[in-house]
mmCIF file of C-alpha atoms in Angstrom:
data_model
loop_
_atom_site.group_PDB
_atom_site.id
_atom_site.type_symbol
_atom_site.label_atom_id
_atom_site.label_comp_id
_atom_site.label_asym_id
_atom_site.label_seq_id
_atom_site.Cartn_x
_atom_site.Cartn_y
_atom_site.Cartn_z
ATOM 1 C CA UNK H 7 -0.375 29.051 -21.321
ATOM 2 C CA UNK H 8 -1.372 27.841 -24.728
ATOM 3 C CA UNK H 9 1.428 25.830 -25.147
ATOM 4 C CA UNK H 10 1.322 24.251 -21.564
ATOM 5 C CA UNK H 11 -2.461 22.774 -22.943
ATOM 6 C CA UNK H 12 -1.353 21.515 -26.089
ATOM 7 C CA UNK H 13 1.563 19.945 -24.316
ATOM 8 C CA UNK H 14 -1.308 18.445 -21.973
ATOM 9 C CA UNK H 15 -2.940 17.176 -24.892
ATOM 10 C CA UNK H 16 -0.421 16.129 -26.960
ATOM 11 C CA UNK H 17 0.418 13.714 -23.631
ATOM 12 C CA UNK H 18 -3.059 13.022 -23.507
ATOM 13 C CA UNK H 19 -3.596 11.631 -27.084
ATOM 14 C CA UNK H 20 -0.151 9.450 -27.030
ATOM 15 C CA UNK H 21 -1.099 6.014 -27.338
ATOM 16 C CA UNK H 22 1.679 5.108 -25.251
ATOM 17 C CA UNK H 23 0.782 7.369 -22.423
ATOM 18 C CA UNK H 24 -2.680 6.785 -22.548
ATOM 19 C CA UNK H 25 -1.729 3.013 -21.190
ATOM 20 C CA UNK H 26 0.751 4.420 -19.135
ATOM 21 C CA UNK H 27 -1.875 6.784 -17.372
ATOM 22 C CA UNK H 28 -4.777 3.686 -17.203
ATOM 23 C CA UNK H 29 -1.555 1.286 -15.703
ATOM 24 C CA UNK H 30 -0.904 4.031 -13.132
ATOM 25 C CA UNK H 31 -3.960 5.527 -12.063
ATOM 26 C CA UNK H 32 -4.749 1.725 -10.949
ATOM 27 C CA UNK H 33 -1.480 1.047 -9.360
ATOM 28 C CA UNK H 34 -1.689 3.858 -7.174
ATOM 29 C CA UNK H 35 -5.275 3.143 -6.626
ATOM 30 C CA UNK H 36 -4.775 0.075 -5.376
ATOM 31 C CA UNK H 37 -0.994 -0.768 -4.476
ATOM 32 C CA UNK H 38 -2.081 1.949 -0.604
ATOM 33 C CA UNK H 39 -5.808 -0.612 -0.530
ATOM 34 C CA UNK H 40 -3.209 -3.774 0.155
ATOM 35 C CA UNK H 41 -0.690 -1.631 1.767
ATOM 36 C CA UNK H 42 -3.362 -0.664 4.000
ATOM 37 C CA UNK H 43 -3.339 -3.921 5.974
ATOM 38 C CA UNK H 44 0.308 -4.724 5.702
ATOM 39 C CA UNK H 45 1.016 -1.617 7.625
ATOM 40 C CA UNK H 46 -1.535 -2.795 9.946
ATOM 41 C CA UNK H 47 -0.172 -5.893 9.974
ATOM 42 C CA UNK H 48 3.433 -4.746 10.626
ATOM 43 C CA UNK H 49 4.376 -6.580 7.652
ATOM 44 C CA UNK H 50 5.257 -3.544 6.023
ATOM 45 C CA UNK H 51 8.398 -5.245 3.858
ATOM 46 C CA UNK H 52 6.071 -8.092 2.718
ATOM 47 C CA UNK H 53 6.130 -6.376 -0.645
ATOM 48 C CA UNK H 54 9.886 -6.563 -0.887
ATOM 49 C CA UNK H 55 9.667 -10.259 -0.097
ATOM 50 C CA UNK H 56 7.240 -10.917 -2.758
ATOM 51 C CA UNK H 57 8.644 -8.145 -5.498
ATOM 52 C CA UNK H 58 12.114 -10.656 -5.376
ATOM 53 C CA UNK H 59 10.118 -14.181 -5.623
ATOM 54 C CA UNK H 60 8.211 -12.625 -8.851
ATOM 55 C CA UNK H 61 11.344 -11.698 -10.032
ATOM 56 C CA UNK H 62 12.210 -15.358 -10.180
ATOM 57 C CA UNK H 63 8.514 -15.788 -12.223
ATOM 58 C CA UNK H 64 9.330 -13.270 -14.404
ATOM 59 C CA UNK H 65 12.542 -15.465 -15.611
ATOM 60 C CA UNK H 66 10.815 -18.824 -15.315
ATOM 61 C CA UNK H 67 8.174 -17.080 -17.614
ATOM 62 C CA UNK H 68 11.351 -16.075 -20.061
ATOM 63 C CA UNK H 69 12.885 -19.198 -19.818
ATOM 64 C CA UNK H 70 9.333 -21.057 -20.466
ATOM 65 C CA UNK H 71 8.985 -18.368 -23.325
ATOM 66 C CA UNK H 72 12.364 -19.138 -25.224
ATOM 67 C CA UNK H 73 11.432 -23.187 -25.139
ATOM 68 C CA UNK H 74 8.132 -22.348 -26.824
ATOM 69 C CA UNK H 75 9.810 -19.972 -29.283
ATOM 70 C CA UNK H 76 7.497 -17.067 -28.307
ATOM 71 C CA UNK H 77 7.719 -13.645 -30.088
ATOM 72 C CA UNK H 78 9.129 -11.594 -27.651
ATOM 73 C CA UNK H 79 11.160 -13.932 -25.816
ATOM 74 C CA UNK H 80 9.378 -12.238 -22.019
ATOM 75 C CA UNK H 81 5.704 -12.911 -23.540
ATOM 76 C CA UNK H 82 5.135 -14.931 -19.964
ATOM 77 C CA UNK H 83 7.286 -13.122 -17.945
ATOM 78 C CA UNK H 84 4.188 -11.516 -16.257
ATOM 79 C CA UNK H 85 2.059 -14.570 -16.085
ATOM 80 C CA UNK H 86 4.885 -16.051 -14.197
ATOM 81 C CA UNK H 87 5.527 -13.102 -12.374
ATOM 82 C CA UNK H 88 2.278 -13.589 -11.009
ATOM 83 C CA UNK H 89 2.022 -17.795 -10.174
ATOM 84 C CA UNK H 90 5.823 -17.439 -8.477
ATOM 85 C CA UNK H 91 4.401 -13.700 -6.242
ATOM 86 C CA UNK H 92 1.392 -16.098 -5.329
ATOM 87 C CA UNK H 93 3.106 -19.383 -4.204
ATOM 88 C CA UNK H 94 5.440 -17.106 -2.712
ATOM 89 C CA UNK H 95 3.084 -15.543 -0.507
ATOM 90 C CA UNK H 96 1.048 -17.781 0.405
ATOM 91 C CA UNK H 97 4.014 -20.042 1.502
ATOM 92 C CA UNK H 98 5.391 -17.163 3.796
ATOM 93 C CA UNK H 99 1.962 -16.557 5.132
ATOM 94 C CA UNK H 100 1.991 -20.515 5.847
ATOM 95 C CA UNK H 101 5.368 -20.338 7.261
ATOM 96 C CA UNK H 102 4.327 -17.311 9.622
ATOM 97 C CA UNK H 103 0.987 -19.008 10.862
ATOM 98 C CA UNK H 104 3.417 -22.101 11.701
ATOM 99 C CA UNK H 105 5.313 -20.255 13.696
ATOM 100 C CA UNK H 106 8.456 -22.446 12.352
ATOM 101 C CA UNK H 107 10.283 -19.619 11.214
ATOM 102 C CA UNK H 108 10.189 -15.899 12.617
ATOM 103 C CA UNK H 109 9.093 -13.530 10.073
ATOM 104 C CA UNK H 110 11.886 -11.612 8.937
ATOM 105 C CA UNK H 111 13.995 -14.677 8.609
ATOM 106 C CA UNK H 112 11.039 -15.979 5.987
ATOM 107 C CA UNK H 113 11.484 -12.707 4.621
ATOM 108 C CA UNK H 114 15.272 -12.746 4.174
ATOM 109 C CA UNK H 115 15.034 -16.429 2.409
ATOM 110 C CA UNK H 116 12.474 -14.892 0.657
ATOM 111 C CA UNK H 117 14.971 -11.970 -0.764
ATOM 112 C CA UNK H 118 17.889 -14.031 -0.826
ATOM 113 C CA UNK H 119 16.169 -16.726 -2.687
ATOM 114 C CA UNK H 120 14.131 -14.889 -5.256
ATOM 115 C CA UNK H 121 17.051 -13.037 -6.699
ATOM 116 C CA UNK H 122 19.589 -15.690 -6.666
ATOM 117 C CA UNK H 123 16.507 -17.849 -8.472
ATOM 118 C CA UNK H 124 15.390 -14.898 -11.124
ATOM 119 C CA UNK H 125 19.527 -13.915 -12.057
ATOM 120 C CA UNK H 126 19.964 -18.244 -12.453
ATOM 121 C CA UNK H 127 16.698 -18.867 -14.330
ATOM 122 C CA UNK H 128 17.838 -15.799 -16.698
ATOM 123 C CA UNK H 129 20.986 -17.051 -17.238
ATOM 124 C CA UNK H 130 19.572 -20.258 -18.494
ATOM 125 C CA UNK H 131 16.793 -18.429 -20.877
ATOM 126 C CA UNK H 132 19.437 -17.086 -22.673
ATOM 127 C CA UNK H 133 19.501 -13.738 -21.289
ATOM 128 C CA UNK H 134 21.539 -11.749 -18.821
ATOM 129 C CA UNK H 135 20.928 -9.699 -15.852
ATOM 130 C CA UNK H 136 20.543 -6.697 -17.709
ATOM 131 C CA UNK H 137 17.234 -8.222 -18.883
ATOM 132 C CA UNK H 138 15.967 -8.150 -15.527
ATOM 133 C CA UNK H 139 16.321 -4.581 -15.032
ATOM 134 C CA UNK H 140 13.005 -3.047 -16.970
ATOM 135 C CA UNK H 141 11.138 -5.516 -13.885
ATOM 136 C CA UNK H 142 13.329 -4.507 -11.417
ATOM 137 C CA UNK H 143 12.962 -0.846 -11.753
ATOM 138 C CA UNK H 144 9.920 -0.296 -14.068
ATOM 139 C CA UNK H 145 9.461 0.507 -17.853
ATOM 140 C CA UNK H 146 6.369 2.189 -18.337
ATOM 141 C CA UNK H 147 7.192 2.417 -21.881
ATOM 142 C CA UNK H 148 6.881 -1.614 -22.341
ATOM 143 C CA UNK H 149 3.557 -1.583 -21.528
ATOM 144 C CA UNK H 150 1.907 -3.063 -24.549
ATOM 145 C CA UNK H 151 -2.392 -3.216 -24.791
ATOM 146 C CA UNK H 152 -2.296 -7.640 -23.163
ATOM 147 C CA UNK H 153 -0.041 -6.008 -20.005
ATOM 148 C CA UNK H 154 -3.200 -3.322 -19.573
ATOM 149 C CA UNK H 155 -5.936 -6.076 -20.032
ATOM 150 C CA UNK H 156 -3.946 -8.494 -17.798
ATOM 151 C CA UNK H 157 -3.480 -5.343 -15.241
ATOM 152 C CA UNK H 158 -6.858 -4.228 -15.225
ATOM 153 C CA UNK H 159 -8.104 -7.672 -14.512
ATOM 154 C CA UNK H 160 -5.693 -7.638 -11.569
ATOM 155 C CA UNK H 161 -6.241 -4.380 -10.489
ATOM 156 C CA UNK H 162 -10.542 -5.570 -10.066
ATOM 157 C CA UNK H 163 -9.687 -8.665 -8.122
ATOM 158 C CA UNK H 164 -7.240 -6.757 -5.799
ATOM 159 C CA UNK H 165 -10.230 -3.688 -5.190
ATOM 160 C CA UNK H 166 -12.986 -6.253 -4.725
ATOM 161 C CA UNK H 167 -11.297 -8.044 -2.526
ATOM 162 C CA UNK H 168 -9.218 -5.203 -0.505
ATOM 163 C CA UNK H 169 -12.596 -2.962 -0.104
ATOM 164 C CA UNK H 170 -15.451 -5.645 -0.328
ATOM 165 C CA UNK H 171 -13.938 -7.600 2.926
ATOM 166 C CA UNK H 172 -12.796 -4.473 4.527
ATOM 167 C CA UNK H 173 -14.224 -5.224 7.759
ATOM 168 C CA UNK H 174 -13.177 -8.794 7.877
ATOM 169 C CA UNK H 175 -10.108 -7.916 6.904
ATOM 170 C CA UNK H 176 -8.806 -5.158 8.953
ATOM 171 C CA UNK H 177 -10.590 -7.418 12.114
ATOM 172 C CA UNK H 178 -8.357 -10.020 11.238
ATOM 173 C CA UNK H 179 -4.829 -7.249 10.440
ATOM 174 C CA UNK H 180 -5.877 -5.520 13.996
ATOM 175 C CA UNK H 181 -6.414 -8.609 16.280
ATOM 176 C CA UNK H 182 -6.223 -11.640 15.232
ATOM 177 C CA UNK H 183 -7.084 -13.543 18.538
ATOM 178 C CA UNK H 184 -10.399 -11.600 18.003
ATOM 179 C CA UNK H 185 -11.134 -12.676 15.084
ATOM 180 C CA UNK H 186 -10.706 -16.617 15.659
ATOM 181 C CA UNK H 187 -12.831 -15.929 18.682
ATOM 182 C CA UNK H 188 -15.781 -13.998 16.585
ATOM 183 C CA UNK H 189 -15.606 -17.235 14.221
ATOM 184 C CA UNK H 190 -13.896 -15.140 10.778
ATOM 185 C CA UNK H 191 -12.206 -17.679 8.879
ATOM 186 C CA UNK H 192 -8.432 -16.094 9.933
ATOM 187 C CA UNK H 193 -6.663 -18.755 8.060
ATOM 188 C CA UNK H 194 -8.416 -18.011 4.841
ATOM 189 C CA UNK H 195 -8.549 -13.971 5.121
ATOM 190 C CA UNK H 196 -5.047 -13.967 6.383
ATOM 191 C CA UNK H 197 -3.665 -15.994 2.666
ATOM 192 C CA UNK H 198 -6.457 -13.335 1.077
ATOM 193 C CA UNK H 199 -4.326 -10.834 1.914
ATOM 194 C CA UNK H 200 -0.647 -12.642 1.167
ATOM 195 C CA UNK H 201 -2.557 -13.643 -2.647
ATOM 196 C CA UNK H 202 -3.708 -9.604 -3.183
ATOM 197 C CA UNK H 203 -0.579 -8.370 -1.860
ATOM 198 C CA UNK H 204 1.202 -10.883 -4.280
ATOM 199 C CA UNK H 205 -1.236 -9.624 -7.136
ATOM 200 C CA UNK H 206 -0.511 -6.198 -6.269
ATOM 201 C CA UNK H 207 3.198 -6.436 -6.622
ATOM 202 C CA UNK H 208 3.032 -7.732 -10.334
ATOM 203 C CA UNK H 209 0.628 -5.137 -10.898
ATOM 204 C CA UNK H 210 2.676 -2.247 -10.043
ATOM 205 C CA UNK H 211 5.680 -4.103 -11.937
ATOM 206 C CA UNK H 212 5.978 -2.270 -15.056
ATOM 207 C CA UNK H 213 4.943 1.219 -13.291
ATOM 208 C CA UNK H 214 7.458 1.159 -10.208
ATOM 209 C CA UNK H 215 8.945 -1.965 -10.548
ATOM 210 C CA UNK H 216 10.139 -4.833 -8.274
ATOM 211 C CA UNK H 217 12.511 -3.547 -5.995
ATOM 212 C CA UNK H 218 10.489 0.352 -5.607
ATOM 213 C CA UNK H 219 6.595 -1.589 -5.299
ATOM 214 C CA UNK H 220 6.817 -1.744 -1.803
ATOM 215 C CA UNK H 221 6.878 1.878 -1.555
ATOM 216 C CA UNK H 222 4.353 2.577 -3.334
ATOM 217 C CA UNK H 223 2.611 0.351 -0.940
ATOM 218 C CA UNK H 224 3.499 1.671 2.360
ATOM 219 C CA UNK H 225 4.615 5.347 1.909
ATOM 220 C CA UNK H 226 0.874 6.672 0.920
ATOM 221 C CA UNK H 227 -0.422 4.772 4.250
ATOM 222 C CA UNK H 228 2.621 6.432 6.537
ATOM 223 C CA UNK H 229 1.438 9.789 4.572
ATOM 224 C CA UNK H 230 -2.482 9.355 5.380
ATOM 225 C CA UNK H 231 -1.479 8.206 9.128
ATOM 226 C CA UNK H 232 0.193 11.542 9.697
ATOM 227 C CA UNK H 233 -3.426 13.078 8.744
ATOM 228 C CA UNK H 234 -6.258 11.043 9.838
ATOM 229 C CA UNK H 235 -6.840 8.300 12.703
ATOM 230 C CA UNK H 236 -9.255 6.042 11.246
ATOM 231 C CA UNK H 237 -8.560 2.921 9.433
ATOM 232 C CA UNK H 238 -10.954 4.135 6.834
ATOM 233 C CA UNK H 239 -9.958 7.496 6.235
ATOM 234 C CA UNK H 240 -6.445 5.838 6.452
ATOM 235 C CA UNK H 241 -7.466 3.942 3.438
ATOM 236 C CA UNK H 242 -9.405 6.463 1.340
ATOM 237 C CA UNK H 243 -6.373 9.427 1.654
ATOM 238 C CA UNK H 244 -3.612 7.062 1.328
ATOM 239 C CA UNK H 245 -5.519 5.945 -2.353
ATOM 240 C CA UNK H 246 -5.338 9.884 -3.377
ATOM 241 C CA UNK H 247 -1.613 10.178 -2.257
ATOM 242 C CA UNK H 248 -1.028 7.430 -4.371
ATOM 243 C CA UNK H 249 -3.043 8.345 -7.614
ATOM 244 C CA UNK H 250 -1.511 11.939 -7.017
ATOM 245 C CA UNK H 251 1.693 10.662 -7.108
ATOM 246 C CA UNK H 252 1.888 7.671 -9.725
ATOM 247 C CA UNK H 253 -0.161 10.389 -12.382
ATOM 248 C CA UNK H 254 2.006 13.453 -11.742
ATOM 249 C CA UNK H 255 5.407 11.842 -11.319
ATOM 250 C CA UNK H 256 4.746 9.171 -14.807
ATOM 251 C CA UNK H 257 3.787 13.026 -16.432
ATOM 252 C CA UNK H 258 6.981 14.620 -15.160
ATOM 253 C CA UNK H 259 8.678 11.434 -17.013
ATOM 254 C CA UNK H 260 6.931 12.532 -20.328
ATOM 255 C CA UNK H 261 8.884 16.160 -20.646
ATOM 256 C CA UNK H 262 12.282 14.544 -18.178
ATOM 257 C CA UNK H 263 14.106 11.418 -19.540
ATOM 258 C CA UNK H 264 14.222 10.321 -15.572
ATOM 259 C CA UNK H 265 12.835 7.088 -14.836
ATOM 260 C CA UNK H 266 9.153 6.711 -13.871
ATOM 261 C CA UNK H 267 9.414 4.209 -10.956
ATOM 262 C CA UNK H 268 11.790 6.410 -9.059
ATOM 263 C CA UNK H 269 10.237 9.566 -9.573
ATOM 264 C CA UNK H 270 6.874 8.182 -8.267
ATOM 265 C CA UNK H 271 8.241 7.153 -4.956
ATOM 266 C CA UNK H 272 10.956 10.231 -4.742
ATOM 267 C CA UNK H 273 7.608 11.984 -5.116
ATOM 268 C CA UNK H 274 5.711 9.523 -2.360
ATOM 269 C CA UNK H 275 8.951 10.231 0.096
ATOM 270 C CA UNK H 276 8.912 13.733 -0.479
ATOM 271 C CA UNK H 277 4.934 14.171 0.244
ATOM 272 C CA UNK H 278 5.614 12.178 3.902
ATOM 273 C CA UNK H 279 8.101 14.516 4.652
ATOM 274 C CA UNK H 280 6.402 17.845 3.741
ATOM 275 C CA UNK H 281 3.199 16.311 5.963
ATOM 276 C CA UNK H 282 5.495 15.438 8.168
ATOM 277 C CA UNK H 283 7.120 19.190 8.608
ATOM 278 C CA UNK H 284 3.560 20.637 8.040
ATOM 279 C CA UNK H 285 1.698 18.416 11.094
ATOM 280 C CA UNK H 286 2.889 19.747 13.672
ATOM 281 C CA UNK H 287 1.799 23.473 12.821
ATOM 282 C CA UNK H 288 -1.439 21.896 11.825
ATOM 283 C CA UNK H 289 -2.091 19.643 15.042
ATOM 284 C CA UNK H 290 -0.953 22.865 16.841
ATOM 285 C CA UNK H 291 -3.542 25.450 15.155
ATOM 286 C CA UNK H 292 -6.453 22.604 15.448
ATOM 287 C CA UNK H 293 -9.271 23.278 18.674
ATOM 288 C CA UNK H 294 -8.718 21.025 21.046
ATOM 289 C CA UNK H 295 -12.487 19.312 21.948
ATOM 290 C CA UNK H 296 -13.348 17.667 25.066
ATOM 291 C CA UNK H 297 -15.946 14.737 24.144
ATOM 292 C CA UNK H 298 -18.214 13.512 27.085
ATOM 293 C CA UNK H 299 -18.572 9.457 26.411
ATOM 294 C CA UNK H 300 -21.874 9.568 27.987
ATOM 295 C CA UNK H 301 -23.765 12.398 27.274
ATOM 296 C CA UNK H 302 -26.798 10.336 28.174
ATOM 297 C CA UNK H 303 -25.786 10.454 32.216
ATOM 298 C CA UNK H 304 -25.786 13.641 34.317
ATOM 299 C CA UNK H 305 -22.772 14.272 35.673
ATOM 300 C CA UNK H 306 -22.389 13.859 39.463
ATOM 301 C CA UNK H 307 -19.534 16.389 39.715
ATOM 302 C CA UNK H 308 -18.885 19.740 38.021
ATOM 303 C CA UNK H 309 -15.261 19.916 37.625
ATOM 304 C CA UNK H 310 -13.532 23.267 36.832
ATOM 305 C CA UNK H 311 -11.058 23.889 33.951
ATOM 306 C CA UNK H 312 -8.215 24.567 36.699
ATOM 307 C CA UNK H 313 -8.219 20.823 37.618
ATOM 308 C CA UNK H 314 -9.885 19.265 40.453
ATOM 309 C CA UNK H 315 -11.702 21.341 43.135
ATOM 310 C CA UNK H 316 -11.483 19.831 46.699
ATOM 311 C CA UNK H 317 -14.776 18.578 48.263
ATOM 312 C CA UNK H 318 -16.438 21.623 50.536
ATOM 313 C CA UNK H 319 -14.303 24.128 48.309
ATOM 314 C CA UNK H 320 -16.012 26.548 46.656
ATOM 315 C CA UNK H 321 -17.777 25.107 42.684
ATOM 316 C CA UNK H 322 -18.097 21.637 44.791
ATOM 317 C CA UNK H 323 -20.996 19.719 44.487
ATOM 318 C CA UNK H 324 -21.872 18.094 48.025
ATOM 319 C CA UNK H 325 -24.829 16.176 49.760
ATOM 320 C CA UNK H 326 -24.865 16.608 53.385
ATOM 321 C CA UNK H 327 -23.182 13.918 54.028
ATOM 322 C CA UNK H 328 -20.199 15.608 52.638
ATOM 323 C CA UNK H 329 -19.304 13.323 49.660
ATOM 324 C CA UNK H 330 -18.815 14.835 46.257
ATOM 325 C CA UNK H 331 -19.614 11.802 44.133
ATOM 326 C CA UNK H 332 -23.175 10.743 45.619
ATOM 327 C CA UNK H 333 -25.407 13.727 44.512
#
């Protein structure tokens, strides 16, 4: 036991983990917040989308990089990570509203595009595709103190925005013919979410990276849906699934050489499918409570457990003229 602490704090006082730990406590705080909305969108592979058109920022930002003669050659991979996951975005979400193009043929030009752009642009820079793959699948161990600033920054706008428009948001995500009709600016809460969902993917970058972020956005909210039925509860338990598992799968990568991305959403998959196994012993087990939506009236009728009781039978509440309901 004394040597499981020290382990513990010897993790703790590691410079390098102590970024890790900040990076992914406020991925998986905030990657389920944007997920959230996608899922309630049914845009639940937006994040893919986006994760391959920042890959195409990330080697514009190398390229860029390499002209200037910056010391190390990917010193603006993640500010161009983050201007290509925005334009992205907010082109699809322009594309969408359009109606030009279905959605999941803007997503596949999306995908298509943004790796055939990012493996091009790369080439160019100098590099090869092997450069690519510390974005693509996360190096948590790259993570230098200006990628924490520039990810904490991130990680603010993306909370501020995800829970201080909550209700105009998930108005807009649940019905979006309601919302025009209530007067909510749809057109500018709908690119609100395409910008943080953008932000969040080049947040979770170096944690998960490109091609696993989307999990991390959608797998906590499948997780909290198996548990709760509210959009807020939704929210708030799909944020501890995903601070649970981005802090105790990057730990599991401090004792394992395995690779922190994947173990994070191996972990996320694994949790749905325990709930999943688990709910239906749970949901059996749990009282089942009749609510009366108007406690307020007196009811005209008492109606037995059995089902319905005939009118003159015996339980029946009748007036003389014989009809149950007018009492």
């Amino acid at each position: 036991m004394t040597d499981f602490f020290s382990e513990i704090g010897a993790m703790l006082t590691d410079p390098l983990m102590q970024r890790a730990l900040v990076a992914a406590l406020l991925v998986g705080l905030s990657a389920p917040v944007v997920g959230t909305y996608l899922v309630q969108r049914r845009l639940a592979l937006l994040g893919d989308g986006i994760g391959h058109v920042a890959l195409t920022g990330v080697a514009l930002g190398w390229l860029v990089g390499s002209a200037m003669g910056l010391v190390p050659n990917d010193a603006l991979a993640v500010p161009g990570a983050v201007v290509a996951a925005v334009i992205g975005s907010v082109a699809i979400e322009m594309v969408r509203e359009r109606g030009r193009t279905s959605g999941d043929l803007a997503l596949a030009l999306l995908f298509y595009g943004g790796i055939a752009g990012g493996v091009l642009l790369i080439g160019l820079a100098g590099g090869s595709s092997g450069s690519l793959m510390q974005y693509l699948f996360g190096s948590i161990s790259t993570v230098t103190t200006a990628d924490l600033v520039l990810t904490l920054l991130l990680g603010a706008v993306i909370l501020a925005v995800g829970l201080g428009l909550r209700a105009a948001l998930f108005s807009v995500s649940h019905d979006e013919e309601f919302a025009r009709a209530s007067g909510l600016p749809v057109r500018g809460l709908n690119i609100a979410v395409a910008v943080v969902a953008a932000l969040t993917v080049t947040v979770s970058m170096r944690v998960v990276g490109l091609l696993l972020v989307s999990a991390l956005m959608i797998v906590p909210v499948a997780v909290a849906q198996l548990v709760t039925r509210s959009f807020r509860r939704t929210m708030l338990v799909a944020c501890v699934v995903g601070v649970l598992v981005c802090v105790v799968g990057l730990s599991i990568t401090y004792w394992n050489f395995l690779s922190p991305g994947a173990t994070i959403v191996v972990l996320a998959v694994g949790t749905y499918l325990v709930v999943a196994l688990l709910r239906p012993l749970w949901a059996r087990r749990r009282p089942r409570v009749t609510r009366d939506p108007h406690p307020d009236i007196p009811d005209d009728v008492d109606i037995p457990d059995a089902g319905l009781v005939p009118a003159g039978a015996a339980g029946a509440r009748t007036t003389p003229g014989g009809d149950p309901c007018s009492g």
